[in-house]
Amino acid sequence: AQTVTQSQPEMSVQEAETVTLSCTYDTSESDYYLFWYKQPPSRQMILVIRQEAYKQQNATENRFSVNFQKAAKSFSLKISDSQLGDAAMYFCAYRSAFYGGSQGNLIFGKGTKLSVKP
Amino acid sequence: GAGVSQSPSNKVTEKGKDVELRCDPISGHTALYWYRQSLGQGLEFLIYFQGNSAPDKSGLPSDRFSAERTGGSVSTLTIQRTQQEDSAVYLCASSADWNNSPLHFGNGTRLTVT
């Protein structure tokens, strides 16, 4: 079974600075998708960024980028120029690319609470 | 609507009562998921519907939990004889297909069992 581990329960960053959130995962599958979701106090899970495992190039979305190390099974999220609105819980998630592999559902880590200091 | 809609937003019930939580997915999305999020925890998979296939119920924690999806659209999660440990936020998500499309989440239902 696949597992996702986020080893940092809480992180803090100064506004305008850069912060990196860690995520590791365990799988025997060769093809899969990885996601970072943000959950503000409103509870809604918001997709931040997505990475296909077969792509070597790291995904980037504006101030958000990932460092995907497939061999190491590592998928960290870097937030540049942090803003107050970035404060939230961040969840790393895994999804199989094979039909029948975890039935397409997302397997989540326990999350990292990010605080942004003004 | 533009997004996934869940109702009610909050529900307080007495131990032993039954509750029904509703999810209205994005129109046209074939996949629908229910997750449970306990305080300070990640998301725990409960059940997954994909098109007309039999649902994947492997995440349901007990036989007090059940879900149905009528007409491939709206889904209802039912918890019978609620217990205090059922208190959590129940999140619903839908996606356009089973693997590549991202999941779109609703705002969840916060269930409190007293």
Short mmCIF file of N, CA and C in Angstrom, two decimals, chain B residues 35-106:
data_model
loop_
_atom_site.label_atom_id
_atom_site.label_comp_id
_atom_site.label_asym_id
_atom_site.label_seq_id
_atom_site.Cartn_x
_atom_site.Cartn_y
_atom_site.Cartn_z
N TYR B 35 -14.23 11.78 2.04
CA TYR B 35 -13.10 11.69 2.97
C TYR B 35 -13.57 12.18 4.34
N ARG B 36 -12.85 11.72 5.37
CA ARG B 36 -13.10 12.19 6.72
C ARG B 36 -11.82 12.82 7.25
N GLN B 37 -11.97 13.97 7.88
CA GLN B 37 -10.81 14.66 8.45
C GLN B 37 -11.07 14.93 9.92
N SER B 38 -10.38 14.19 10.77
CA SER B 38 -10.49 14.42 12.20
C SER B 38 -9.58 15.58 12.59
N LEU B 39 -9.84 16.17 13.75
CA LEU B 39 -9.13 17.38 14.17
C LEU B 39 -7.62 17.18 14.12
N GLY B 40 -6.96 18.06 13.37
CA GLY B 40 -5.51 18.02 13.29
C GLY B 40 -4.93 16.86 12.51
N GLN B 41 -5.76 16.16 11.78
CA GLN B 41 -5.31 14.99 11.03
C GLN B 41 -5.43 15.22 9.53
N GLY B 42 -4.83 14.33 8.79
CA GLY B 42 -4.98 14.34 7.35
C GLY B 42 -6.34 13.79 6.95
N LEU B 43 -6.49 13.57 5.67
CA LEU B 43 -7.76 13.07 5.15
C LEU B 43 -7.76 11.56 5.07
N GLU B 44 -8.82 10.97 5.57
CA GLU B 44 -8.99 9.52 5.57
C GLU B 44 -10.03 9.16 4.50
N PHE B 45 -9.62 8.35 3.55
CA PHE B 45 -10.51 7.93 2.47
C PHE B 45 -11.64 7.08 3.02
N LEU B 46 -12.86 7.34 2.58
CA LEU B 46 -14.02 6.56 3.00
C LEU B 46 -14.58 5.71 1.87
N ILE B 47 -14.99 6.36 0.77
CA ILE B 47 -15.67 5.65 -0.30
C ILE B 47 -15.49 6.42 -1.61
N TYR B 48 -15.55 5.67 -2.72
CA TYR B 48 -15.28 6.25 -4.04
C TYR B 48 -16.29 5.69 -5.03
N PHE B 49 -16.90 6.58 -5.81
CA PHE B 49 -17.81 6.20 -6.89
C PHE B 49 -17.18 6.60 -8.22
N GLN B 50 -17.22 5.70 -9.19
CA GLN B 50 -16.74 6.01 -10.52
C GLN B 50 -17.78 5.54 -11.53
N GLY B 51 -18.45 6.48 -12.16
CA GLY B 51 -19.44 6.16 -13.18
C GLY B 51 -20.46 5.17 -12.66
N ASN B 52 -20.71 4.14 -13.46
CA ASN B 52 -21.69 3.12 -13.10
C ASN B 52 -21.06 1.90 -12.42
N SER B 53 -19.77 1.98 -12.14
CA SER B 53 -19.09 0.85 -11.50
C SER B 53 -19.51 0.73 -10.05
N ALA B 54 -19.32 -0.47 -9.51
CA ALA B 54 -19.59 -0.67 -8.09
C ALA B 54 -18.65 0.22 -7.28
N PRO B 55 -19.15 0.89 -6.25
CA PRO B 55 -18.30 1.79 -5.46
C PRO B 55 -17.22 1.03 -4.69
N ASP B 56 -16.13 1.71 -4.46
CA ASP B 56 -15.05 1.19 -3.62
C ASP B 56 -15.34 1.62 -2.18
N LYS B 57 -15.77 0.68 -1.36
CA LYS B 57 -16.17 0.97 0.01
C LYS B 57 -15.07 0.62 1.01
N SER B 58 -13.88 0.41 0.52
CA SER B 58 -12.83 -0.15 1.36
C SER B 58 -12.44 0.75 2.53
N GLY B 59 -12.75 2.03 2.46
CA GLY B 59 -12.37 2.94 3.53
C GLY B 59 -13.42 3.15 4.61
N LEU B 60 -14.60 2.61 4.43
CA LEU B 60 -15.65 2.82 5.43
C LEU B 60 -15.24 2.17 6.74
N PRO B 61 -15.27 2.90 7.85
CA PRO B 61 -14.73 2.38 9.11
C PRO B 61 -15.60 1.33 9.80
N SER B 62 -16.88 1.32 9.52
CA SER B 62 -17.76 0.32 10.13
C SER B 62 -19.02 0.19 9.31
N ASP B 63 -19.85 -0.80 9.66
CA ASP B 63 -21.09 -0.99 8.90
C ASP B 63 -22.15 0.06 9.25
N ARG B 64 -21.82 0.97 10.16
CA ARG B 64 -22.75 2.07 10.43
C ARG B 64 -22.67 3.13 9.34
N PHE B 65 -21.62 3.06 8.54
CA PHE B 65 -21.41 4.03 7.46
C PHE B 65 -21.86 3.43 6.13
N SER B 66 -22.59 4.22 5.35
CA SER B 66 -22.97 3.81 4.01
C SER B 66 -23.10 5.06 3.15
N ALA B 67 -23.05 4.86 1.85
CA ALA B 67 -23.20 5.99 0.93
C ALA B 67 -23.84 5.49 -0.34
N GLU B 68 -24.54 6.39 -0.98
CA GLU B 68 -25.12 6.08 -2.28
C GLU B 68 -24.97 7.30 -3.18
N ARG B 69 -25.03 7.00 -4.47
CA ARG B 69 -24.95 8.08 -5.45
C ARG B 69 -26.06 7.84 -6.47
N THR B 70 -27.02 8.71 -6.46
CA THR B 70 -28.20 8.52 -7.30
C THR B 70 -28.00 9.19 -8.66
N GLY B 71 -28.31 8.43 -9.71
CA GLY B 71 -28.25 8.99 -11.05
C GLY B 71 -26.89 9.50 -11.45
N GLY B 72 -25.86 8.98 -10.83
CA GLY B 72 -24.51 9.40 -11.16
C GLY B 72 -24.19 10.82 -10.78
N SER B 73 -25.00 11.41 -9.90
CA SER B 73 -24.77 12.81 -9.54
C SER B 73 -24.66 12.96 -8.03
N VAL B 74 -25.75 13.37 -7.40
CA VAL B 74 -25.74 13.67 -5.97
C VAL B 74 -25.43 12.41 -5.16
N SER B 75 -24.66 12.61 -4.10
CA SER B 75 -24.33 11.50 -3.20
C SER B 75 -24.75 11.85 -1.78
N THR B 76 -25.14 10.81 -1.05
CA THR B 76 -25.50 10.96 0.36
C THR B 76 -24.66 9.99 1.17
N LEU B 77 -24.01 10.50 2.21
CA LEU B 77 -23.28 9.67 3.16
C LEU B 77 -24.13 9.57 4.42
N THR B 78 -24.45 8.35 4.81
CA THR B 78 -25.29 8.13 5.98
C THR B 78 -24.49 7.47 7.09
N ILE B 79 -24.62 8.01 8.28
CA ILE B 79 -24.00 7.42 9.47
C ILE B 79 -25.12 7.06 10.42
N GLN B 80 -25.24 5.78 10.73
CA GLN B 80 -26.28 5.32 11.63
C GLN B 80 -25.73 5.21 13.05
N ARG B 81 -26.62 5.43 14.00
CA ARG B 81 -26.26 5.27 15.42
C ARG B 81 -24.94 5.95 15.72
N THR B 82 -24.89 7.26 15.49
CA THR B 82 -23.64 8.01 15.58
C THR B 82 -22.98 7.85 16.95
N GLN B 83 -21.67 7.86 16.92
CA GLN B 83 -20.83 7.79 18.12
C GLN B 83 -19.98 9.06 18.19
N GLN B 84 -19.47 9.35 19.38
CA GLN B 84 -18.68 10.57 19.54
C GLN B 84 -17.43 10.55 18.66
N GLU B 85 -16.87 9.37 18.41
CA GLU B 85 -15.68 9.30 17.57
C GLU B 85 -15.97 9.58 16.10
N ASP B 86 -17.27 9.68 15.75
CA ASP B 86 -17.61 10.05 14.38
C ASP B 86 -17.48 11.55 14.15
N SER B 87 -17.30 12.32 15.21
CA SER B 87 -17.15 13.77 15.08
C SER B 87 -15.92 14.08 14.23
N ALA B 88 -16.13 14.83 13.16
CA ALA B 88 -15.07 15.14 12.21
C ALA B 88 -15.64 16.05 11.13
N VAL B 89 -14.78 16.48 10.23
CA VAL B 89 -15.23 17.15 9.02
C VAL B 89 -15.29 16.12 7.90
N TYR B 90 -16.41 16.05 7.23
CA TYR B 90 -16.59 15.10 6.13
C TYR B 90 -16.51 15.89 4.82
N LEU B 91 -15.51 15.54 4.03
CA LEU B 91 -15.25 16.26 2.79
C LEU B 91 -15.64 15.40 1.59
N CYS B 92 -16.26 16.03 0.63
CA CYS B 92 -16.62 15.38 -0.62
C CYS B 92 -15.79 16.01 -1.73
N ALA B 93 -15.43 15.21 -2.70
CA ALA B 93 -14.67 15.72 -3.85
C ALA B 93 -15.16 15.02 -5.11
N SER B 94 -15.00 15.70 -6.23
CA SER B 94 -15.32 15.07 -7.51
C SER B 94 -14.21 15.37 -8.51
N SER B 95 -14.11 14.52 -9.51
CA SER B 95 -13.14 14.75 -10.57
C SER B 95 -13.72 14.27 -11.89
N ALA B 96 -13.15 14.80 -12.97
CA ALA B 96 -13.72 14.51 -14.30
C ALA B 96 -13.49 13.06 -14.71
N ASP B 97 -12.40 12.46 -14.19
CA ASP B 97 -12.16 11.04 -14.47
C ASP B 97 -11.45 10.43 -13.29
N TRP B 98 -10.91 9.23 -13.47
CA TRP B 98 -10.44 8.48 -12.30
C TRP B 98 -8.97 8.69 -12.02
N ASN B 99 -8.19 9.30 -12.91
CA ASN B 99 -6.78 9.36 -12.56
C ASN B 99 -6.10 10.70 -12.79
N ASN B 100 -6.21 11.27 -13.97
CA ASN B 100 -5.40 12.42 -14.26
C ASN B 100 -6.01 13.74 -13.78
N SER B 101 -7.31 13.81 -13.79
CA SER B 101 -7.96 15.07 -13.43
C SER B 101 -7.86 15.30 -11.93
N PRO B 102 -7.60 16.54 -11.53
CA PRO B 102 -7.50 16.81 -10.10
C PRO B 102 -8.85 16.68 -9.41
N LEU B 103 -8.81 16.45 -8.11
CA LEU B 103 -10.02 16.42 -7.31
C LEU B 103 -10.40 17.84 -6.92
N HIS B 104 -11.68 18.13 -7.02
CA HIS B 104 -12.23 19.41 -6.58
C HIS B 104 -13.05 19.14 -5.33
N PHE B 105 -12.72 19.85 -4.28
CA PHE B 105 -13.35 19.57 -2.99
C PHE B 105 -14.44 20.58 -2.66
N GLY B 106 -15.41 20.11 -1.88
CA GLY B 106 -16.39 20.99 -1.27
C GLY B 106 -15.84 21.57 0.03
#
